[in-house]
Coordinates of C-alpha atoms and ligand atoms in Angstrom, one line a residue:
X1 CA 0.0 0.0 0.0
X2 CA 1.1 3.1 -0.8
X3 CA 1.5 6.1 1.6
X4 CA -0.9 8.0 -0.1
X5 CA -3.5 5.5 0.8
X6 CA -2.1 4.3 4.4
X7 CA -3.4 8.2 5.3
X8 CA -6.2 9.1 3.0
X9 CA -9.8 7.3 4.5
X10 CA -9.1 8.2 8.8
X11 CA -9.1 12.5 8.5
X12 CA -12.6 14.0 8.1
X13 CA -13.8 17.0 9.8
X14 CA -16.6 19.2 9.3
X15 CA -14.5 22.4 8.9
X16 CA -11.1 22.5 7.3
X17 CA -9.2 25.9 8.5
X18 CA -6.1 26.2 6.0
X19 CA -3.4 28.5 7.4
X20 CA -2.3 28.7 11.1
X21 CA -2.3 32.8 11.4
X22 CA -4.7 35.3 12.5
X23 CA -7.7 35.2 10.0
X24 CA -7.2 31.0 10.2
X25 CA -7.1 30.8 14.2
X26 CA -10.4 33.1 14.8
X27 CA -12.1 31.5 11.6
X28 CA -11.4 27.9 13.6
X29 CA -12.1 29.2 17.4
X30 CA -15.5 30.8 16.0
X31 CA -16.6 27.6 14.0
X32 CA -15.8 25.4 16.9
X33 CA -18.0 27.6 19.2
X34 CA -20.7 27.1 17.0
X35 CA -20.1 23.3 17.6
X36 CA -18.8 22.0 14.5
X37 CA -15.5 19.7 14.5
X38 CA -12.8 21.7 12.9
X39 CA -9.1 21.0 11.9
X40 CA -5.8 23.4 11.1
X41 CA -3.9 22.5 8.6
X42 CA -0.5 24.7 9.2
X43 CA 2.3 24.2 6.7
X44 CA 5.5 25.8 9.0
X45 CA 6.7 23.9 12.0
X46 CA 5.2 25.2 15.3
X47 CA 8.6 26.9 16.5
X48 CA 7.5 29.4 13.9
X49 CA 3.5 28.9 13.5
X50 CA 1.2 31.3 13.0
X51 CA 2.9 32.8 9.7
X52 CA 2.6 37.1 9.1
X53 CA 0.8 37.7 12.1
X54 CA 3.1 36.3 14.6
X55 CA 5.6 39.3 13.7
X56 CA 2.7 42.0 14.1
X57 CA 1.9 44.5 17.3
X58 CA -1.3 46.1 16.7
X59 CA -4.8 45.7 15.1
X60 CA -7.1 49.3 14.2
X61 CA -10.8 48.9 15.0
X62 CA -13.3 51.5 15.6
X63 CA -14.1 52.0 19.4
X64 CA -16.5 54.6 20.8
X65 CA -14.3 55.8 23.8
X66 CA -10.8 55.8 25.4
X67 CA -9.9 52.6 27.7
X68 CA -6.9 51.4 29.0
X69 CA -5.0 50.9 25.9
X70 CA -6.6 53.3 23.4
X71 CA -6.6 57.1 24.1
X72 CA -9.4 58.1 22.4
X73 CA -12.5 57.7 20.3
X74 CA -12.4 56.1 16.5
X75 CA -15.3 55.3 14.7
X76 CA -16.4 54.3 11.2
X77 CA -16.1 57.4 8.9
X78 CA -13.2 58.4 10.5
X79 CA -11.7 54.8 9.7
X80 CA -13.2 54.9 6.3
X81 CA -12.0 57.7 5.9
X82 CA -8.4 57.5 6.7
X83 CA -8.6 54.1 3.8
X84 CA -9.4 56.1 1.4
X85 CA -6.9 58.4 1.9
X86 CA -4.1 56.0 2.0
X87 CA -5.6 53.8 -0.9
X88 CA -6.8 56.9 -3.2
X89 CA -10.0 55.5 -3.1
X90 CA -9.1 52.6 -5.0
X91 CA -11.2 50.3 -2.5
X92 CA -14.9 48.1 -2.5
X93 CA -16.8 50.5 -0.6
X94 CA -19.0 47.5 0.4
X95 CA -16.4 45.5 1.8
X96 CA -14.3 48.2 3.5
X97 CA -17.4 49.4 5.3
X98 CA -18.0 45.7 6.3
X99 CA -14.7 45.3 7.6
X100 CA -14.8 48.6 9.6
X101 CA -18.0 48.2 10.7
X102 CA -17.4 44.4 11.7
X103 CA -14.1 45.5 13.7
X104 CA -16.5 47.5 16.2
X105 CA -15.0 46.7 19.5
X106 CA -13.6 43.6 18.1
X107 CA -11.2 44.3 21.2
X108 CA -13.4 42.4 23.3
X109 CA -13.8 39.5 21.6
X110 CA -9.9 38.9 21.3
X111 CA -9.3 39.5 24.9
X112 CA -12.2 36.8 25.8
X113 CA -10.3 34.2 23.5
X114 CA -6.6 35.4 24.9
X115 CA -5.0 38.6 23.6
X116 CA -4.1 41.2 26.6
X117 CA -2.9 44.5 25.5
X118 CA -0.8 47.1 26.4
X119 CA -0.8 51.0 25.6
X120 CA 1.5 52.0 22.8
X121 CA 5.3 52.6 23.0
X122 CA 7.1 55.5 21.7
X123 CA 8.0 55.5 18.4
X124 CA 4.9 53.4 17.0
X125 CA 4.1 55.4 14.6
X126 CA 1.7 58.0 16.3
X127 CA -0.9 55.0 16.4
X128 CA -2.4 55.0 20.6
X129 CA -5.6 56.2 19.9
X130 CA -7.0 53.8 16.9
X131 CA -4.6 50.8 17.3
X132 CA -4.5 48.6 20.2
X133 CA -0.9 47.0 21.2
X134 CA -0.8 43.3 21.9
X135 CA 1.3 42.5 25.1
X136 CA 3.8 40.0 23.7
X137 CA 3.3 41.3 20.0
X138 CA 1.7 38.9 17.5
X139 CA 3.4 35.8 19.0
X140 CA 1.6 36.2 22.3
X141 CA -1.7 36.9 20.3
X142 CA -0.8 33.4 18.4
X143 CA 0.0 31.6 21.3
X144 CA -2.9 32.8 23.2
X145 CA -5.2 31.6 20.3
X146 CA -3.8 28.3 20.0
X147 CA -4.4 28.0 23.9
X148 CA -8.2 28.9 23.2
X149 CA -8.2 26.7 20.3
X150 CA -6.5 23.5 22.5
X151 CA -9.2 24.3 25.2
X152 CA -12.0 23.9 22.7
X153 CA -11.0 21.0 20.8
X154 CA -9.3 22.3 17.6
X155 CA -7.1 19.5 16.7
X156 CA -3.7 21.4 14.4
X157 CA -1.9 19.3 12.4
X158 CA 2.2 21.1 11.4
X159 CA 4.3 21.1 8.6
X160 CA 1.0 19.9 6.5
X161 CA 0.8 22.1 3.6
X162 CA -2.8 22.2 1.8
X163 CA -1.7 21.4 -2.0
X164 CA -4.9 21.3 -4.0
X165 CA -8.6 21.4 -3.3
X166 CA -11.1 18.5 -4.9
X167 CA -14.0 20.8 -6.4
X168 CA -16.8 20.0 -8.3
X169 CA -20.4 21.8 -9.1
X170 CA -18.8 24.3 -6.6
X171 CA -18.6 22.8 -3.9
X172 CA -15.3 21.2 -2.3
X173 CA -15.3 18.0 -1.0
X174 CA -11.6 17.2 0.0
X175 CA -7.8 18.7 0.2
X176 CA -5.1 17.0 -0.8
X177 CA -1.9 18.3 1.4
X178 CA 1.7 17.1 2.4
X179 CA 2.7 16.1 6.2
X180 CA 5.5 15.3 7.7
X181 CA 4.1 11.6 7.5
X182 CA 2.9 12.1 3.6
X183 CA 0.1 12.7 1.9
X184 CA -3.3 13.3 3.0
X185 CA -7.0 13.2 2.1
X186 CA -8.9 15.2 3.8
X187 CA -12.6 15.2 3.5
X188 CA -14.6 18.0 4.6
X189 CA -17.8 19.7 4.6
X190 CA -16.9 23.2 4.6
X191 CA -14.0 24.8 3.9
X192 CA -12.3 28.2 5.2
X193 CA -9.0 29.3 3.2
X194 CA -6.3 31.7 5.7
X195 CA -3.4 30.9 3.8
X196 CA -2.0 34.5 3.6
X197 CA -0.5 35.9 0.6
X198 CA 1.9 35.2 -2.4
X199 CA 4.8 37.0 -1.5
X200 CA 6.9 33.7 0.3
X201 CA 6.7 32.4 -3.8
X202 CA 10.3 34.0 -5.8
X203 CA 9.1 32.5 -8.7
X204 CA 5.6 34.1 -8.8
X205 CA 7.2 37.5 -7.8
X206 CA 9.3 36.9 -10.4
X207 CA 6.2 36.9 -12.7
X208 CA 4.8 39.7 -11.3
X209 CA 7.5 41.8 -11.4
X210 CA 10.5 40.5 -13.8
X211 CA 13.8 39.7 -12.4
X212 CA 13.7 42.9 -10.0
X213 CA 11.9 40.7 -7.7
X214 CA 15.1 38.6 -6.7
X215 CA 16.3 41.4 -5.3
X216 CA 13.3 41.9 -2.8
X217 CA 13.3 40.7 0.9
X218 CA 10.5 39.3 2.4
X219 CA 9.5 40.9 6.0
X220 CA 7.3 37.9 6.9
X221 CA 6.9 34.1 6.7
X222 CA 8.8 31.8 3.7
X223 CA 5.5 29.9 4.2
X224 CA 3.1 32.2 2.2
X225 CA 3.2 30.8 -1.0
X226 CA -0.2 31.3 -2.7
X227 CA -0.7 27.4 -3.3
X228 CA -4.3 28.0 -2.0
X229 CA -4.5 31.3 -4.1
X230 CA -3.5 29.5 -7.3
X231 CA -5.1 26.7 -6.7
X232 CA -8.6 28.7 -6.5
X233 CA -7.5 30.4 -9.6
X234 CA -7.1 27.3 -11.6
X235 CA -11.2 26.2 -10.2
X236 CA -12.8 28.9 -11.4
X237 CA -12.0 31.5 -8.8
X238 CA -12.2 35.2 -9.7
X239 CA -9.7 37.4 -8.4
X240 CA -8.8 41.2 -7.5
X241 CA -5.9 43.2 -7.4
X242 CA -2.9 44.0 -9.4
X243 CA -0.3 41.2 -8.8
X244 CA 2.4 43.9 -8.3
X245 CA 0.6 45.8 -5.6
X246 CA 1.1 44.9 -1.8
X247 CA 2.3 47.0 1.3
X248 CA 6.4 47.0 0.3
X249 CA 8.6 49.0 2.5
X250 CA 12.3 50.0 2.8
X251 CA 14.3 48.0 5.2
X252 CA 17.7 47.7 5.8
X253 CA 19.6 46.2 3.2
X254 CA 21.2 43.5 5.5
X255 CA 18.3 42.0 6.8
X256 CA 17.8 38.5 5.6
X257 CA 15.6 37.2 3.1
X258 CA 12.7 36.1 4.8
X259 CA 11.1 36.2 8.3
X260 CA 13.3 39.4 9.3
X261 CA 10.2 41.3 11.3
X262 CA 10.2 44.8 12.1
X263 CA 13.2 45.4 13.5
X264 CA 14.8 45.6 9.8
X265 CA 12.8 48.7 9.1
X266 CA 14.6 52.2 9.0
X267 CA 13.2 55.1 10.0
X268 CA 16.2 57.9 9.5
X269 CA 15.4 58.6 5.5
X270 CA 13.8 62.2 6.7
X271 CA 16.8 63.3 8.3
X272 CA 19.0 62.6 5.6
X273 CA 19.4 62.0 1.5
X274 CA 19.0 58.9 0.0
X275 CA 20.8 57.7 -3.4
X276 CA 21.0 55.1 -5.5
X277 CA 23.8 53.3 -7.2
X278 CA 25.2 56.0 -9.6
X279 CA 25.5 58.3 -6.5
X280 CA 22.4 60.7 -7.4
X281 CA 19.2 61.1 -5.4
X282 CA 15.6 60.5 -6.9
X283 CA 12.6 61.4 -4.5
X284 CA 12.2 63.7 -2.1
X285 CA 13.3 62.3 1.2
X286 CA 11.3 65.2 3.3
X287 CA 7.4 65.0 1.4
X288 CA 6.0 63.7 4.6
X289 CA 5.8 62.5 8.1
X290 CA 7.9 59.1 8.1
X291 CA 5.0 57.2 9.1
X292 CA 2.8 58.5 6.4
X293 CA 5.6 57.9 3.7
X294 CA 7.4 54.5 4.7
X295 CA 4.9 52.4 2.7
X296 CA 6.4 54.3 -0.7
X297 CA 9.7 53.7 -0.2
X298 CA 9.7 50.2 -0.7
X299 CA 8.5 50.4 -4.5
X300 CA 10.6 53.7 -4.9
X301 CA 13.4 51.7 -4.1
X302 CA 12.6 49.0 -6.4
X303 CA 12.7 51.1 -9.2
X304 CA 16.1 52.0 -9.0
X305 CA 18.9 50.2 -10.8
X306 CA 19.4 46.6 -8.9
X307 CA 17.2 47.5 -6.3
X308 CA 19.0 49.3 -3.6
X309 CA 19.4 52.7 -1.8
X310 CA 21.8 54.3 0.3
X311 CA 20.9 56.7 3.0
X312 CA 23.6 59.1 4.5
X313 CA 22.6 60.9 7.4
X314 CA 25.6 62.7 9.7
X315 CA 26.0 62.7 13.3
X316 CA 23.3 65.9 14.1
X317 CA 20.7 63.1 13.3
X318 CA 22.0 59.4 14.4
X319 CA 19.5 60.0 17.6
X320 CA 16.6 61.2 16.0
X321 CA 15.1 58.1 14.8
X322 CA 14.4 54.7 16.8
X323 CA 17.8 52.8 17.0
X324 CA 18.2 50.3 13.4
X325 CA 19.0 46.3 14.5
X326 CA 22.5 46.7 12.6
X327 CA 24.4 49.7 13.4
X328 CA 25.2 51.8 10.3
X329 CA 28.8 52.2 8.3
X330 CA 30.5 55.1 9.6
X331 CA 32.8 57.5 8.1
X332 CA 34.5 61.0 8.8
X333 CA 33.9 61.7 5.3
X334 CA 31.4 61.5 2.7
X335 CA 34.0 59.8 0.8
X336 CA 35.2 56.9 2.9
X337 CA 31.2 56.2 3.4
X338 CA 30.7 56.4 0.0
X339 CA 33.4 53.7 -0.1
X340 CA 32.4 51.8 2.3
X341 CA 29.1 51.0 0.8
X342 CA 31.2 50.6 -2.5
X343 CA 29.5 53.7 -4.0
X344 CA 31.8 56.4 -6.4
X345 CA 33.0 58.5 -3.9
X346 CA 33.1 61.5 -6.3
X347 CA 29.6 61.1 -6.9
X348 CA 28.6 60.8 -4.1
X349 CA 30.7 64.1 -2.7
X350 CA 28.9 66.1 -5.8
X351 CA 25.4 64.9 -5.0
X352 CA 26.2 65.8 -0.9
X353 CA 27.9 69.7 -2.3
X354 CA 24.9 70.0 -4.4
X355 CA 22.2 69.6 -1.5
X356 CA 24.1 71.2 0.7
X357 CA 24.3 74.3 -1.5
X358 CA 20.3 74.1 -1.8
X359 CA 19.6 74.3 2.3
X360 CA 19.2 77.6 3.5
X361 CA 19.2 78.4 7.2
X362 CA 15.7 78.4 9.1
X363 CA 14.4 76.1 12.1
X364 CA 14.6 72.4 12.1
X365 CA 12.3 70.7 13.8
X366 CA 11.3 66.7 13.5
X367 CA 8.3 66.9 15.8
X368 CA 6.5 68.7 12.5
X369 CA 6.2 69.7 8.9
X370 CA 9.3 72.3 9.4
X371 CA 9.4 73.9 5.6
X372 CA 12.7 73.7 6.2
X373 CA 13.3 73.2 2.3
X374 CA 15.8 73.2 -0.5
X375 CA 16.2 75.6 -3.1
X376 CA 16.6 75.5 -6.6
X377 CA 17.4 71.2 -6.2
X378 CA 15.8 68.8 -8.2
X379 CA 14.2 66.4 -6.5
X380 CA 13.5 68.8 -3.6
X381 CA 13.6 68.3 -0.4
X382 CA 10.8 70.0 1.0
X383 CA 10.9 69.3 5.2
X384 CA 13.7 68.9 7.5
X385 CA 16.5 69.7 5.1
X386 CA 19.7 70.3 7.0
X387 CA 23.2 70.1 5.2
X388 CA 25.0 67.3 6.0
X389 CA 28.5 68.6 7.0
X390 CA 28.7 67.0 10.8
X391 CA 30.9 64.6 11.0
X392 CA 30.6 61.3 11.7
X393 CA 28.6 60.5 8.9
X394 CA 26.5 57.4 8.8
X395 CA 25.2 55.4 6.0
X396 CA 22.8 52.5 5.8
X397 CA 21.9 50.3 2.0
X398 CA 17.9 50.1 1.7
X399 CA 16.3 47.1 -0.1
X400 CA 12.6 46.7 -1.2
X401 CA 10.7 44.8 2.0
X402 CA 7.5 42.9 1.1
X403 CA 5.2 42.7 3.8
X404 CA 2.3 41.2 2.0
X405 CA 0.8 41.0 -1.8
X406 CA -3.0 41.9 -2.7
X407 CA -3.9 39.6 -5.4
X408 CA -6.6 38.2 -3.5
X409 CA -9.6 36.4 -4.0
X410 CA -13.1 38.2 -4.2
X411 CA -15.2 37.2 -1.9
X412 CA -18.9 38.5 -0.9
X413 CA -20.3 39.3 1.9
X414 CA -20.7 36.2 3.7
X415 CA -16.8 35.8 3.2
X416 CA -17.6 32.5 0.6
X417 CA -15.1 32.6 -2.7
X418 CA -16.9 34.2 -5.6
X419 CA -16.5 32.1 -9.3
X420 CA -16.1 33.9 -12.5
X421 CA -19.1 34.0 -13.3
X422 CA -20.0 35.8 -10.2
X423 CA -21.7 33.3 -8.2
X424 CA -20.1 32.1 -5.1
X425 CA -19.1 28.5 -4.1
X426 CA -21.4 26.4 -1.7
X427 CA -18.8 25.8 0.7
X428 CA -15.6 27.7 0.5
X429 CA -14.7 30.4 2.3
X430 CA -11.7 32.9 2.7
X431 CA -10.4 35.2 5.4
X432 CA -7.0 37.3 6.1
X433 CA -4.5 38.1 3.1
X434 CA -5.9 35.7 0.7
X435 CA -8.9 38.5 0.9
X436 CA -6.6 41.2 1.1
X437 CA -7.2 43.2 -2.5
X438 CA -11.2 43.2 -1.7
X439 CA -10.8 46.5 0.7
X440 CA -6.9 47.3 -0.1
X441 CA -6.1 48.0 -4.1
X442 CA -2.9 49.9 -2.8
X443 CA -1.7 51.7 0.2
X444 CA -1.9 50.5 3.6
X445 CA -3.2 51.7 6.8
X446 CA -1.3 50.7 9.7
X447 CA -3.1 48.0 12.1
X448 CA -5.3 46.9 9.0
X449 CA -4.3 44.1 8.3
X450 CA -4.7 41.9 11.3
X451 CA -7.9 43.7 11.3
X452 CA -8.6 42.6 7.7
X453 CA -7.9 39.0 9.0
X454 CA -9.9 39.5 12.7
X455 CA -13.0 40.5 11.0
X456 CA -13.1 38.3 7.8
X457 CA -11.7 35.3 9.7
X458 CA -14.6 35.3 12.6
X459 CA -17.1 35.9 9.7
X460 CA -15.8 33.1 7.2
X461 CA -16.4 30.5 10.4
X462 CA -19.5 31.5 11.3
X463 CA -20.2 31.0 7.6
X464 CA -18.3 27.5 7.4
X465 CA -20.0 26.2 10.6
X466 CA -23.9 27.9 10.2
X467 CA -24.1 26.6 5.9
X468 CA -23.5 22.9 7.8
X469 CA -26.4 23.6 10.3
X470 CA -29.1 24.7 7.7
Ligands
FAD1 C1 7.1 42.4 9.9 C2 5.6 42.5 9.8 C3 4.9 43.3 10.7 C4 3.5 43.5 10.5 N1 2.9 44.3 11.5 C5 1.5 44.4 11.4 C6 0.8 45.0 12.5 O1 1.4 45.5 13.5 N2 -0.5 45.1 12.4 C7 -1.2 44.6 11.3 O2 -2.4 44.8 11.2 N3 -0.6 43.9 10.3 C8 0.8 43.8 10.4 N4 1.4 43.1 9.4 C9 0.6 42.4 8.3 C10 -0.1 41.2 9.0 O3 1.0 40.3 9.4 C11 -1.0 40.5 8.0 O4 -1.9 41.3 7.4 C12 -1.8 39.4 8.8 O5 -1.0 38.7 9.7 C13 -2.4 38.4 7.9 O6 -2.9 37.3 8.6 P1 -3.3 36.0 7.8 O7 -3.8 35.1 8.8 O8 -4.1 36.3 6.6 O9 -1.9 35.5 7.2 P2 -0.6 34.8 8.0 O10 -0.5 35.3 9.4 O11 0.6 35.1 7.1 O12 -1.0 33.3 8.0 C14 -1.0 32.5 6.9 C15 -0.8 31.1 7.4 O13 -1.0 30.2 6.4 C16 0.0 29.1 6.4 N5 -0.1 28.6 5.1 C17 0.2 29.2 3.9 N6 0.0 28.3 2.9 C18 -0.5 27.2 3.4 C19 -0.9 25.9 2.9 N7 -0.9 25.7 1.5 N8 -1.3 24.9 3.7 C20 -1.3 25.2 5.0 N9 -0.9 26.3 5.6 C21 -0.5 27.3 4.8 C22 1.2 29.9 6.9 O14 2.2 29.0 7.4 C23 0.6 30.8 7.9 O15 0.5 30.2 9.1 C24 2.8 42.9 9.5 C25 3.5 42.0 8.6 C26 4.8 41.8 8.8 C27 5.5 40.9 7.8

């Protein structure tokens, strides 16, 4: 007998959860409330479950009033508001308003299943009043779901990556997937998909966005590899979202390839220039407030030659920003920096003379929009333009970061996968970044994602569990 079939008759369950994250662990713990027998399938190893959302610290939701963690007020149109902004409309207002709407005090919920918060630390990002902090960051949100989800009878089965889905007249019947033990069958009745996005998959990057892509780290799991995605896709699935779009940072160019977290990010581009390879600058480094302009820099970056950006700074701003995980290259010249980081000096010394030439005196100040501009420079730089002439200098590389991708599924409102030709499937479901592109079709909103996940996930097993009860 074969291994195949040694494992493929004993695993049945009523609801299959695929994905071990955020949107799959509240999907699971709400259809096993409800009573039905659910399994996880989670393709990493449990040392490093619970894939993107283990390396997050906050979720947004709209709250009516301050409380311990949260200093203030947020509600809908505010929220909506603020995503529109970011995404320049290009949102379903639907959805958006579901998700927004659904993440009303979704606070409460999490901290009856587990998650304790804390108020925000300095240097978040401005975020205390609409995001609430989990104590412990995402992996003590994880771990505190997978203790709810042991106490209620949520078997998890690790390393056991869903491969394909058996699908016919629209409704799935069984998933094939991969264990540490081989292959599986595993029929279900309903089926919730929390697998997260592409951006773990090179070679789909790679198709996305040419051979720029190799060049791009990934901030988050290797495991996200959009087999469920692409499976969907090949049943009939329709889709939404630009392949290319996704929330793509700047991080330190050290950082390794996957999994490297927040730490890697660097937050000292305003207080500096940034370059690329041939020594010259290319975007204003001053447009905005750091935390409004971060998300850009990732695809600005990409777009320069092999993928890469160095930012100089001197010493009147090494203790301006929150400390980087690597210490930068340091240099008493512009020069020997410029070497260091294996840049033409020369070019680099004419791009510094140049800017320098453009500042003009006037007050600098990093707490706001200072106007403290260039002159006559092209690309300006429009906020918190000081000449860099203070030795040491310090320089750091920059590499695109993906965080996630938002080629997603569309789903409708009952979070089931919709088919080409518009109606949905009887029994599948989706939640989390699979969804993403329904409410994000670019820009990104901090806190949004887990909420994305938190709202869509509870829905997508109520779904599951209540179509097996009618
Ligand atoms: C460094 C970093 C910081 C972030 N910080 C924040 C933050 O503070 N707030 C916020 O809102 N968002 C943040 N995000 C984004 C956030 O992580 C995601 O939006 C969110 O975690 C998505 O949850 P998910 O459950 O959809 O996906 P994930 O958490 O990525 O979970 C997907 C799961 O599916 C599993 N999986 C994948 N394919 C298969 C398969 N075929 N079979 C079985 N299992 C599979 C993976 O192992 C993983 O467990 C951050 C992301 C990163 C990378």
């Amino acid at each position: 007998m074969s291994k195949k079939q040694a494992t493929l008759d004993h695993i049945s369950t009523d609801v299959l959860v695929i994905g071990g994250g955020n949107a799959a662990l509240t999907a699971a713990i709400t259809a096993r409330e409800l009573g039905l027998k659910v399994l996880v399938l989670e393709s990493s190893p449990i040392e490093v479950r619970g894939g993107n959302s283990r390396h997050t610290r906050n979720i947004r939701y709209i709250h009516d009033a301050a409380n311990s963690f949260l200093t203030g007020p947020y509600l809908e149109e505010e929220c909506y508001n603020d995503l529109l902004m970011v995404t320049k409309g290009n949102t379903t207002e639907k959805m958006a308003r579901l998700v927004i709407r659904g993440s009303h005090n979704v606070g409460d919920w999490m901290t009856a299943h587990g998650c304790r918060f804390q108020p925000a630390m300095r240097g978040t990002l401005h975020l205390s009043r609409t995001n609430a902090f989990f104590r412990g960051g995402g992996k003590g949100l994880i771990n505190a779901y997978h203790e709810t989800c042991r106490r209620l009878g949520v078997q998890v089965m690790y390393e056991t990556e869903a491969l394909d889905l058996e699908v016919a007249n629209g409704t799935c019947t069984a998933v094939h997937a991969q264990g540490p033990k081989g292959e599986y069958l595993i029929r279900l009745r309903s089926v919730v998909l929390a697998s997260g996005g592409y951006q773990g998959n090179r070679a789909w990057l790679r198709e996305a966005w040419g051979p720029t892509a190799d060049n791009f780290l990934i901030r988050g799991t290797p495991y996200d590899k959009g087999v469920m995605l692409k499976a969907m896709m090949e049943k009939g699935a329709k889709t939404i979202g630009d392949p290319t779009q996704g929330h793509c940072v700047a991080i330190d160019g050290r950082a390794p390839k996957f999994d490297g977290g927040i730490c890697t990010r660097l937050d000292c581009v305003p207080f500096g220039i940034v370059v690329n390879k041939d020594g010259r600058r290319f975007y204003n480094e001053g447009e905005e407030f750091w935390p409004k302009r971060y998300a850009i820099w990732g695809r600005l970056v990409a777009g320069q030659p092999d993928q890469i950006g160095y930012v100089f700074i001197d010493a009147k701003s090494i203790n301006l920003f929150m400390p980087s995980v690597f210490p930068p290259l340091e240099s008493d010249t512009v020069g020997g920096l410029a070497e260091q980081m294996g840049l033409e000096p020369n070019a680099v010394e004419e791009t510094v003379r140049a800017f320098n030439a453009s500042t003009k005196p006037g007050s600098f100040n990093p707490g706001e929009l200072d106007g403290l501009a260039t002159e006559g420079l092209d690309p300006p730089k429009t906020n918190w333009a000081r000449p860099l002439d203070t030795p040491p200098y310090y320089g750091y590389t920059l590499r695109p970061g993906i965080t996630f991708t938002y080629l997603s599924l569309v789903i409708n409102e009952q979070a089931r996968v919709v088919q080409q030709d518009d109606t949905p499937f009887n029994n599948i479901f989706a939640a989390g970044e699979i969804t993403s592109g329904n409410v994000l079709g670019q820009g990104y909103m901090a806190g949004f994602g887990m909420t994305i996940g938190t709202v869509f996930g509870r829905l997508a097993g109520k779904e599951a569990a209540t179509c097996l009860m009618n």
